[in-house]
Coordinates of C-alpha atoms in Angstrom, one line a residue:
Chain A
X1 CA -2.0 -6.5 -56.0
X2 CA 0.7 -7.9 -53.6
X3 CA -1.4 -7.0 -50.6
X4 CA -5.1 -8.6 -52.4
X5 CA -2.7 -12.1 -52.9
X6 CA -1.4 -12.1 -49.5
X7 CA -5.1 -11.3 -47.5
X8 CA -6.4 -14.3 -49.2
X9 CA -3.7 -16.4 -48.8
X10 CA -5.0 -20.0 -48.4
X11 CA -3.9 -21.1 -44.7
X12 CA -4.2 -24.4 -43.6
X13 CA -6.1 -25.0 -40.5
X14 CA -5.7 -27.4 -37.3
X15 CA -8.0 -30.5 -37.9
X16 CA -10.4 -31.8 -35.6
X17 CA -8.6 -34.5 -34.1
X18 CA -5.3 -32.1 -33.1
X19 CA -8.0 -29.6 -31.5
X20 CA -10.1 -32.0 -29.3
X21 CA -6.8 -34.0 -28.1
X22 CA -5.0 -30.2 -27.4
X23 CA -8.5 -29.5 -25.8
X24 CA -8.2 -32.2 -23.3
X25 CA -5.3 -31.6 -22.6
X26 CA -5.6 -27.4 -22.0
X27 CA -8.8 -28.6 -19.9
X28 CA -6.8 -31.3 -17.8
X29 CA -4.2 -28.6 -17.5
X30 CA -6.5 -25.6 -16.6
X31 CA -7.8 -27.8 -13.4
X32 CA -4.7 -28.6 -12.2
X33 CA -3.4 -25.2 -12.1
X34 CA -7.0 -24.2 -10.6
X35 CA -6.0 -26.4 -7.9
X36 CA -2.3 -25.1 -7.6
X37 CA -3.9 -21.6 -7.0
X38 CA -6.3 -22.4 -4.4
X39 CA -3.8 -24.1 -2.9
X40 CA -1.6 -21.5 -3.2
X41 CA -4.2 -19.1 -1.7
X42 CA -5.2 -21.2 1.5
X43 CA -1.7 -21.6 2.2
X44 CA -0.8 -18.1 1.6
X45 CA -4.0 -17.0 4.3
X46 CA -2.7 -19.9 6.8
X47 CA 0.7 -17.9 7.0
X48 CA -1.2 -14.8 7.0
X49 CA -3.5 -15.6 9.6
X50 CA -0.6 -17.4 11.8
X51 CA 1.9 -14.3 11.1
X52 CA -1.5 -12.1 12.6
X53 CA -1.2 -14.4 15.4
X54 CA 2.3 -14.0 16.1
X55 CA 2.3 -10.4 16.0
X56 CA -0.7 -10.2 17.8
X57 CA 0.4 -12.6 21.0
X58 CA 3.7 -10.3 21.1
X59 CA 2.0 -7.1 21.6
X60 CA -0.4 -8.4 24.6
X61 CA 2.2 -10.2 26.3
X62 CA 1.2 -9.9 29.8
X63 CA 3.2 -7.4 31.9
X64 CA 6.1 -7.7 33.9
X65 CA 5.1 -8.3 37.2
X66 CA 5.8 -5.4 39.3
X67 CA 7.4 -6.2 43.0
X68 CA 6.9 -3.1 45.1
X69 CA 10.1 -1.7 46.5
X70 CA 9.8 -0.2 49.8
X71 CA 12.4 2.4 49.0
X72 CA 11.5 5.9 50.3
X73 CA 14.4 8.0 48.5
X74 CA 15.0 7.5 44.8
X75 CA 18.3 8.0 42.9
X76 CA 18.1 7.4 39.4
X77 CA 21.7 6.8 39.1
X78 CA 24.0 6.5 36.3
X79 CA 22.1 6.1 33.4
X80 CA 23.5 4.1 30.4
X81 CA 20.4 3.3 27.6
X82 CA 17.3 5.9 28.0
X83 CA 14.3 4.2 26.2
X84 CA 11.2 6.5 25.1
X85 CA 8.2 4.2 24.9
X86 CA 5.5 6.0 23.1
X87 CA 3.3 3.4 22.7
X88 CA -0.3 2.9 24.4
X89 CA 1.0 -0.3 25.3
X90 CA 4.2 0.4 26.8
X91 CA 3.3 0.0 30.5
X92 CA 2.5 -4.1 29.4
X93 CA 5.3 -4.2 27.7
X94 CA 8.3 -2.1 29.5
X95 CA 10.6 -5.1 30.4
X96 CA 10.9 -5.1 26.2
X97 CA 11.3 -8.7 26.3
X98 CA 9.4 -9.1 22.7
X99 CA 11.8 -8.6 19.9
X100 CA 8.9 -7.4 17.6
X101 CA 8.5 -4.2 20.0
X102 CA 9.2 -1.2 18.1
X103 CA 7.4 1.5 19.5
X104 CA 10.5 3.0 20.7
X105 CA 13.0 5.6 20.6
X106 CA 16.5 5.7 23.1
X107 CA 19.7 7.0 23.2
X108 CA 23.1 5.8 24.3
X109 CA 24.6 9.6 24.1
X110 CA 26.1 10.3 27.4
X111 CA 25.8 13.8 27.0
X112 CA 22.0 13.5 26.7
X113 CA 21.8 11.1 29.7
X114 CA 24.0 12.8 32.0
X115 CA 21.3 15.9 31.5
X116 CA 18.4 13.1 32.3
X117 CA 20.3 12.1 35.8
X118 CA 20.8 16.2 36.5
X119 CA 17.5 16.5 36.1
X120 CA 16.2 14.0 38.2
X121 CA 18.9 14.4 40.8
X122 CA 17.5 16.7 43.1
X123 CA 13.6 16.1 42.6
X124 CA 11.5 15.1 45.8
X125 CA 10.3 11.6 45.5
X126 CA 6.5 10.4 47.5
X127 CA 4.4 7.6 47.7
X128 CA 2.1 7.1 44.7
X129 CA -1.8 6.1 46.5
X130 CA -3.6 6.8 42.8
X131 CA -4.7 3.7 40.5
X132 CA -2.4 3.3 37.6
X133 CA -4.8 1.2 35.5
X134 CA -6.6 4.9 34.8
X135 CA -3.3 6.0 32.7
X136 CA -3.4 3.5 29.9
X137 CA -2.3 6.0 27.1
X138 CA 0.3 8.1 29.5
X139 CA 4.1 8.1 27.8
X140 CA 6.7 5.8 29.5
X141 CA 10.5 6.0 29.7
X142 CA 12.9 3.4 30.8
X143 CA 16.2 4.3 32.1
X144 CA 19.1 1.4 32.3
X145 CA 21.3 1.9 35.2
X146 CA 24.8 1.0 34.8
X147 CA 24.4 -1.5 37.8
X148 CA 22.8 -3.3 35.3
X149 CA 19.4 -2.2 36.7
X150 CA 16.2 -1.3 35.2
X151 CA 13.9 2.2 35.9
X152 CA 10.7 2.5 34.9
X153 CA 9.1 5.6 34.9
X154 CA 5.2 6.5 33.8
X155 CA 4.3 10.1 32.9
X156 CA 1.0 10.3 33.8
X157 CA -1.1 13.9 32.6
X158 CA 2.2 14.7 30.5
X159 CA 3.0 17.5 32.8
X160 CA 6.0 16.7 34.1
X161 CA 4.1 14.2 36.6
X162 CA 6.2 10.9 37.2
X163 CA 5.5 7.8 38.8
X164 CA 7.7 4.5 39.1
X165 CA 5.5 1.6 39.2
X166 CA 8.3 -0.6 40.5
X167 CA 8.4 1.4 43.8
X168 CA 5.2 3.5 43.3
X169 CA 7.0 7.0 44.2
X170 CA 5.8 10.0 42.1
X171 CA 7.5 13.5 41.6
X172 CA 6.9 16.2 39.7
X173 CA 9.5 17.9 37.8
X174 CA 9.7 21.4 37.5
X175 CA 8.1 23.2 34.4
X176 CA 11.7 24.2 33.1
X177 CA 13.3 20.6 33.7
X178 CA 10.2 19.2 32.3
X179 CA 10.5 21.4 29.0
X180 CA 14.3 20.8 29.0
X181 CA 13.3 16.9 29.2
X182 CA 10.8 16.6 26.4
X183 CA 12.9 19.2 24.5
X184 CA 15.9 16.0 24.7
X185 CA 13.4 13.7 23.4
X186 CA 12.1 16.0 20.3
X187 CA 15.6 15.9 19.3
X188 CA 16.4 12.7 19.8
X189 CA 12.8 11.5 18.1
X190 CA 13.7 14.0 15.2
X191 CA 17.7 12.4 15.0
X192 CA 15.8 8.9 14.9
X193 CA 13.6 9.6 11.9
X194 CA 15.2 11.8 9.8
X195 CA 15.9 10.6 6.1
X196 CA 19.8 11.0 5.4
X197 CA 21.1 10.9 1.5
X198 CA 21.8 7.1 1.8
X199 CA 18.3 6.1 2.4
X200 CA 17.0 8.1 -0.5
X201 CA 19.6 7.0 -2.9
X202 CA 19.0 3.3 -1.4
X203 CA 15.3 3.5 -2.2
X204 CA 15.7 4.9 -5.7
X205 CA 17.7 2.2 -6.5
X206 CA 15.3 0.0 -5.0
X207 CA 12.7 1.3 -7.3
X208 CA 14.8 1.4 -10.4
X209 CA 15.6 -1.9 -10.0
X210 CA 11.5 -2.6 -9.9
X211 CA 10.4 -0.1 -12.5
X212 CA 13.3 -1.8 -14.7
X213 CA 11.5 -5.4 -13.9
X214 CA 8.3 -4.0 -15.0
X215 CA 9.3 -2.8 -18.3
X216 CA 11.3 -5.5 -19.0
X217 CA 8.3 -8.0 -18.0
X218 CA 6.1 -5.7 -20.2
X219 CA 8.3 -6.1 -23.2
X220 CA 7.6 -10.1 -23.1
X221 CA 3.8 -9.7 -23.1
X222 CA 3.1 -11.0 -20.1
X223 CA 4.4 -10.9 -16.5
X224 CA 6.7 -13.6 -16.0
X225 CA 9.2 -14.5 -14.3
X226 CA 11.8 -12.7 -12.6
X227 CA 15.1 -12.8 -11.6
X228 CA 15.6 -14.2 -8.0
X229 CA 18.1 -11.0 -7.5
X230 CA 14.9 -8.8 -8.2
X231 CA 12.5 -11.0 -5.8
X232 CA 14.9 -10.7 -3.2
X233 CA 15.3 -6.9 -3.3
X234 CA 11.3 -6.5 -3.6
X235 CA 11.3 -8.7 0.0
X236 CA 14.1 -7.1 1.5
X237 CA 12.6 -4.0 0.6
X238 CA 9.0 -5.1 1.7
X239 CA 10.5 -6.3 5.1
X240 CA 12.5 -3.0 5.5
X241 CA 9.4 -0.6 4.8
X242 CA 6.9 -2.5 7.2
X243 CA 10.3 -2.8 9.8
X244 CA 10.3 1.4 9.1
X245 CA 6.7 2.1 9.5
X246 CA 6.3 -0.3 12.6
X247 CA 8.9 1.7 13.9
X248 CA 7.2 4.6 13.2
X249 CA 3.5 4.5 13.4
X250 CA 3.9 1.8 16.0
X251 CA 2.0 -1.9 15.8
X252 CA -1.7 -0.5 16.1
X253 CA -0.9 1.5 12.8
X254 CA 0.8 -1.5 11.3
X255 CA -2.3 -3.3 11.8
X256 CA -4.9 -1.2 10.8
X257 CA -2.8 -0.1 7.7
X258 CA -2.9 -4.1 7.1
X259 CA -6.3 -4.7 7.4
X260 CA -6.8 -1.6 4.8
X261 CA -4.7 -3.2 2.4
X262 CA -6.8 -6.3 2.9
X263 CA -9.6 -5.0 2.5
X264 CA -8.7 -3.3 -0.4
X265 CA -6.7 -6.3 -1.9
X266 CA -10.1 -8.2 -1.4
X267 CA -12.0 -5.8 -3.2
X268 CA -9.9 -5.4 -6.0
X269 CA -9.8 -9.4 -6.4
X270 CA -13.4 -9.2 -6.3
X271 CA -14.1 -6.8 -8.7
X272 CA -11.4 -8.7 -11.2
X273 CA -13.8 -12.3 -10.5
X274 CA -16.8 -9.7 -11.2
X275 CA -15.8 -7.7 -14.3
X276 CA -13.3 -10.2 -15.9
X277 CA -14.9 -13.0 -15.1
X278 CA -11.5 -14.9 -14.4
X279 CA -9.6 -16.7 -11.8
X280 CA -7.5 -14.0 -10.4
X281 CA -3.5 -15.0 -9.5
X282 CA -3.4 -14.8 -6.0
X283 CA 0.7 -14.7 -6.4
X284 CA 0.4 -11.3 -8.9
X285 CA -2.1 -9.7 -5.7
X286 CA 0.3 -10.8 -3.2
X287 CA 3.1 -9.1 -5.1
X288 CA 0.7 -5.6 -5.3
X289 CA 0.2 -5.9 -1.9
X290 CA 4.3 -5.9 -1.0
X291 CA 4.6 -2.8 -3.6
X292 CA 1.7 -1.2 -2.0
X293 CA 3.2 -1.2 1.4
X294 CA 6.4 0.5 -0.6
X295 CA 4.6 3.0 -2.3
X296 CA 2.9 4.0 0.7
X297 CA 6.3 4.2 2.7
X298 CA 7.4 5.9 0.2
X299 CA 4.5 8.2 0.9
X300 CA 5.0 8.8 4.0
X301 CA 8.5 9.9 3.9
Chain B
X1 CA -12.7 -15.5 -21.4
X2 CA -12.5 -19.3 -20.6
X3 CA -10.0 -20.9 -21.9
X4 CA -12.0 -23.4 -23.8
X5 CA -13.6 -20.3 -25.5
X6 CA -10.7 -19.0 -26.5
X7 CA -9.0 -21.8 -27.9
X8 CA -12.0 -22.2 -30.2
X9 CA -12.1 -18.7 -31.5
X10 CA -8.6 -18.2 -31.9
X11 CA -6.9 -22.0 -32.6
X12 CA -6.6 -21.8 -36.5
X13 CA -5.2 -18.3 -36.0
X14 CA -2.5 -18.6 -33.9
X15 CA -1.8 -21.9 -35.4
X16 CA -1.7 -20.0 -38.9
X17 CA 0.8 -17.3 -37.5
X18 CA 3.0 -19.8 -36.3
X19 CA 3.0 -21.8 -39.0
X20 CA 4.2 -18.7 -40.9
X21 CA 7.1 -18.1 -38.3
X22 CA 8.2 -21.4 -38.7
X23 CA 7.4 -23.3 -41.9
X24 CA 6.9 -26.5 -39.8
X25 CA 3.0 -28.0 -39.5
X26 CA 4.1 -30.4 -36.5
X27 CA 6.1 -27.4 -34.6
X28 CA 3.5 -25.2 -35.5
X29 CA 1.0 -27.7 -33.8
X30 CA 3.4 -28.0 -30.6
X31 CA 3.8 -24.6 -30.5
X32 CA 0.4 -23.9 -30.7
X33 CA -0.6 -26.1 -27.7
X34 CA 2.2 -24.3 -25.5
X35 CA 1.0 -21.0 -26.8
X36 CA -2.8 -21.8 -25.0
X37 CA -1.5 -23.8 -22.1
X38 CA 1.1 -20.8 -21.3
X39 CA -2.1 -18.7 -21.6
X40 CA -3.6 -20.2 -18.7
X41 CA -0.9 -19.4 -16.4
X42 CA -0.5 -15.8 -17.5
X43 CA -4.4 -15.6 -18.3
X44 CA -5.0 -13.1 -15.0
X45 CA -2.1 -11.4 -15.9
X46 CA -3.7 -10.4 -19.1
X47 CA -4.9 -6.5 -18.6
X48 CA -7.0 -5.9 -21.7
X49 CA -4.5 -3.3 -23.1
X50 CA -4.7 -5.2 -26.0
X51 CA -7.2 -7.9 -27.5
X52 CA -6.8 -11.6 -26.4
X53 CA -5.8 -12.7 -30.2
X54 CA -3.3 -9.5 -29.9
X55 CA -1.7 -11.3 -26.4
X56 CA -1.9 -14.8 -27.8
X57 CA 0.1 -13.8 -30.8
X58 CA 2.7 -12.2 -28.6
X59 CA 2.9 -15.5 -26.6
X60 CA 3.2 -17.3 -29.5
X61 CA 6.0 -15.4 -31.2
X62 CA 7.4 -15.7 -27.9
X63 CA 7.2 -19.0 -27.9
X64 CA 8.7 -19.8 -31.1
X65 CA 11.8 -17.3 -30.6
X66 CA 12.5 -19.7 -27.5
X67 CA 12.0 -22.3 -29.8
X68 CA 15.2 -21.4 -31.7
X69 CA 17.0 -20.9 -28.6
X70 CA 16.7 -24.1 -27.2
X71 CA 17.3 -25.3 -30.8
X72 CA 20.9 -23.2 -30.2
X73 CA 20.4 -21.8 -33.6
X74 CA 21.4 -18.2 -32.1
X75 CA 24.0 -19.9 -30.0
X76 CA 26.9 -17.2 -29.4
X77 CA 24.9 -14.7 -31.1
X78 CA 22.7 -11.6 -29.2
X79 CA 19.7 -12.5 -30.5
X80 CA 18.0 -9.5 -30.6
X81 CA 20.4 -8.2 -33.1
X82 CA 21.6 -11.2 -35.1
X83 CA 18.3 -13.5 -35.8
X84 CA 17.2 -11.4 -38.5
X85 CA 19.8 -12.9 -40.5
X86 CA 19.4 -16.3 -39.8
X87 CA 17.4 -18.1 -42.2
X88 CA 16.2 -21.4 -41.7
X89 CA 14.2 -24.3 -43.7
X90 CA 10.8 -23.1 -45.1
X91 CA 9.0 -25.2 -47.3
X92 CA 5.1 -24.9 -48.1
X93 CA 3.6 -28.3 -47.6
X94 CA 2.7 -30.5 -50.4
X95 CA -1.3 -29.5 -49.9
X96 CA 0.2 -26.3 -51.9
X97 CA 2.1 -27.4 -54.5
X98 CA -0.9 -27.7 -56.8
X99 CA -1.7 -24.5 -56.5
X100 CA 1.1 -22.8 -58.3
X101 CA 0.5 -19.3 -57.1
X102 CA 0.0 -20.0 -53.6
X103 CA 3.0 -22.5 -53.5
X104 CA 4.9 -19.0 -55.2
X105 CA 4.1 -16.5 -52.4
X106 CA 4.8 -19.4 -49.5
X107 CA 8.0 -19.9 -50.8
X108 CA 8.8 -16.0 -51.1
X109 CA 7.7 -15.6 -47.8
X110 CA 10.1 -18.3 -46.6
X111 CA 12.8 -16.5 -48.3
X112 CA 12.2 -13.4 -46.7
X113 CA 14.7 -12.4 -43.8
X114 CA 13.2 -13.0 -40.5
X115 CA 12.0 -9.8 -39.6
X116 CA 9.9 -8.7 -42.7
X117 CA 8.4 -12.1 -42.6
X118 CA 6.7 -11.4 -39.1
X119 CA 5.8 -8.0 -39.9
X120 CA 4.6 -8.8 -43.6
X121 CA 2.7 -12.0 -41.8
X122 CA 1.1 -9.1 -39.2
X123 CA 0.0 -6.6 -41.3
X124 CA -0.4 -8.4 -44.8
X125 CA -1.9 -11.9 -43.8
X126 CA -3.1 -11.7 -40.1
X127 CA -4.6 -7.8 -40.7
X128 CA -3.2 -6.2 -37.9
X129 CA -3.1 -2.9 -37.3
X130 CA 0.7 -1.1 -36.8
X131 CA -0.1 -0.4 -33.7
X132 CA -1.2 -4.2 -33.0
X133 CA 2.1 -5.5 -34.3
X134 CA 4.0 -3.3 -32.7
X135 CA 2.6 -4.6 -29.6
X136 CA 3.1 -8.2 -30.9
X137 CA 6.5 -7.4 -32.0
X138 CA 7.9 -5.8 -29.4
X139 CA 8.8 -2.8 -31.7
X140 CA 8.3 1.1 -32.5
X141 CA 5.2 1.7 -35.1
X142 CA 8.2 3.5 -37.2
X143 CA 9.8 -0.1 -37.2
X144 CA 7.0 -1.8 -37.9
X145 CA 6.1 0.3 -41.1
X146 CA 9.3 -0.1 -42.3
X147 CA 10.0 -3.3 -41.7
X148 CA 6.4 -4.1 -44.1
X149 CA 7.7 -1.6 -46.7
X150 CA 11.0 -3.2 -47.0
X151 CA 9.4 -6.5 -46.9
X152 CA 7.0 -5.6 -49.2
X153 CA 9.6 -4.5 -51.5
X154 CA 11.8 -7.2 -51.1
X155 CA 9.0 -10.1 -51.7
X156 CA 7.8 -8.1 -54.9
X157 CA 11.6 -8.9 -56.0
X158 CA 11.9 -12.5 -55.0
X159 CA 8.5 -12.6 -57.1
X160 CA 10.0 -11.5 -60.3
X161 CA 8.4 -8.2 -59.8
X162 CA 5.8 -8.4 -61.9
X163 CA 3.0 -9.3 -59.4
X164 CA 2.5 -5.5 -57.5
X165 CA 2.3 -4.0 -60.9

């Protein structure tokens, strides 16, 4: 009986005038945050598109010109920072002047570089005639001299097949050295990328601290907003992964991996304007495409 | 859905829940308008898990528990735990007082502690399912189902009793 009484409850509703003045001013209000978001959007693609630039002028910086030595004998001396350059653009770049060069490993271990200088003590040093140009994707090591010198050395055919385009000498290591010297470098790459307790536990926390914002955002409804404690961890974290895999996969990964989640982030907007039929919030997809990156570093751990 | 669209469909509603959350026809007309305007900044954050009127009500109740805390009415108090007890002016407007009945279950309703009014409004006025207002609500379905039975119980008292038989 109670229930029957309280369905048919009499219920006053808003009159006309309240719902065309509340209408104006939800349509006055719905343009101007139309206009905040394409704002929003352009300005977000500017600092995209500029950031693109950045990265891209860094990683075809011209090379450092090279200023033949007429040396005939070649020592490679005391050896203080040994740099592996793995990347396919490391002969442009070998003077590492560009602070957002990654694709790198080296080691300041003097054990490690005292076994570099034995093994290139005794090697026979010639003239190189060939055309380096041909070696684009060879692997490159850079050796710091403790007389504050640089030596930059080309491994062209990776068989233990040297050449210093500085003085453009080759030599040719023997099979055993050569082993022994990409052996060093395994271990050192390995040392470099492992994933020690602190990281994990880092990350989970990381995480927690995200998966706690979501369900804590989920309980109001709707996303709002969050603390500035948990947008500064998402960015440090963001910054951190793409730092990592940058380091890792190198630049060209970086960018392709980019334009992926691009494209993908431009599909998915698409099929939101398509199916929903609404303006999508470019902050929310700018926000999946930071905890994309982290799920996919995540990933590849 | 546009929000023109859907402040045409579901106005009265959400203006009718609020009203019952807060006894008050100008608040409940404020409160109303920040409910939809709200909506269009969380609008393509809505994910269809539940139905548009489902997320509007949420906003709203939203909306009027931040109501109270600007008011300070749960000053020093958790909210979460305490509000239920807090009890605050209800009165039916005068287009009720000629109807004797109606005027009766409005004031009840007012008199009911905090949280068996919303769920009693949820599942007895507005129709919702549990599930709906637990959504709504924030709440378990078990707390939902007992907040209405207890509610329920509670309003039969305040009536006299005689009005479930």
């Amino acid at each position: 009986m109670l229930d029957s009484k309280l369905r048919s409850l009499e219920r006053k509703t808003l009159d006309e005038e309240t719902k065309n003045s509340q209408l104006l001013k939800l349509n006055k209000r719905n343009k101007d945050y139309m206009k905040k978001q394409k704002f929003t959007y352009s300005v977000t693609l500017v600092l995209f598109g500029l950031l693109l630039f950045v990265f891209s002028q860094t990683i075809t910086e011209s090379p450092k010109s090279i200023q033949s030595q007429q040396l005939t004998n070649f020592e490679l001396g005391e050896v203080t920072k040994a740099y592996y350059l793995y990347s396919k653009r490391a002969d442009r770049m070998y003077n590492l002047t560009s602070p957002f060069y990654t694709d790198k490993i080296f080691t300041t271990d003097p054990a490690v570089l005292n076994e570099f200088e034995l093994l290139f003590k005794n090697s026979e040093w010639l003239p190189f005639n060939g055309d380096l140009t041909k070696y684009t994707t060879s692997i490159n090591y850079l050796f710091q001299l403790e007389n504050g010198e640089s030596v930059y050395l080309k491994e062209i055919n990776e068989d233990g097949f040297f050449v210093n385009p500085n003085t453009m000498m080759q030599t040719k290591l023997a099979q055993q050295s050569h082993e022994q010297f990409v052996f060093y470098w395994m271990h050192i790459y390995m040392g470099k990328n492992e994933f020690p307790p602190w990281k994990i536990g880092l990350l989970t926390i990381l995480l927690l601290i995200f998966v706690y914002a979501a369900i804590k955002s989920n309980k109001r409804g709707t996303i709002e907003k969050n603390s500035s404690l948990i947008n500064l961890s998402g960015l440090g974290l963001a910054f951190f992964c793409i730092h990592k895999m940058n380091e890792w996969l190198g630049v060209n990964h970086l960018l392709t991996l980019l334009l992926i989640f691009t494209f993908f982030m431009s599909a998915t907007v698409y099929l939101h304007i398509l199916i929903k039929k609404q303006e999508p919030n470019w902050k929310y997809h700018i926000q999946r495409i930071f905890m994309a990156n982290i799920v996919l570093f995540v990933l590849f751990i | 859905m546009p929000i023109k669209s859907m402040y045409v469909t579901y106005s009265d509603s959400i203006y009718q829940f609020i009203y019952f959350l807060v006894g008050d026809d100008e608040l409940a007309k404020d409160l109303t308008q920040e409910t939809f305007l709200k909506a269009i900044n969380s609008n393509p954050q809505f994910r269809g898990e539940s139905s548009e009127k489902t997320w509007l009500s949420k906003i709203a109740r939203n909306l009027v528990y931040d109501h109270f805390r600007r008011k300070r009415l749960l000053k020093f108090i958790p909210f979460l735990h305490e509000h239920e007890q807090i009890d605050y002016t209800y009165s039916p407007e005068q287009w009720l007082e000629a109807k004797n009945e109606q005027y009766e279950l409005y004031e009840a309703l007012g008199k009911l502690p905090h949280h068996y009014r919303e769920a009693i409004v949820l599942r007895k006025i507005e129709q919702f399912s549990i599930k709906e207002s637990a959504q709504i609500l924030g709440w378990n379905e078990a707390k939902v189902k007992n907040a209405t039975e207890r509610g329920m119980k509670k309003m039969n008292e305040l009536l006299g009793g005689e009005r479930d038989a």
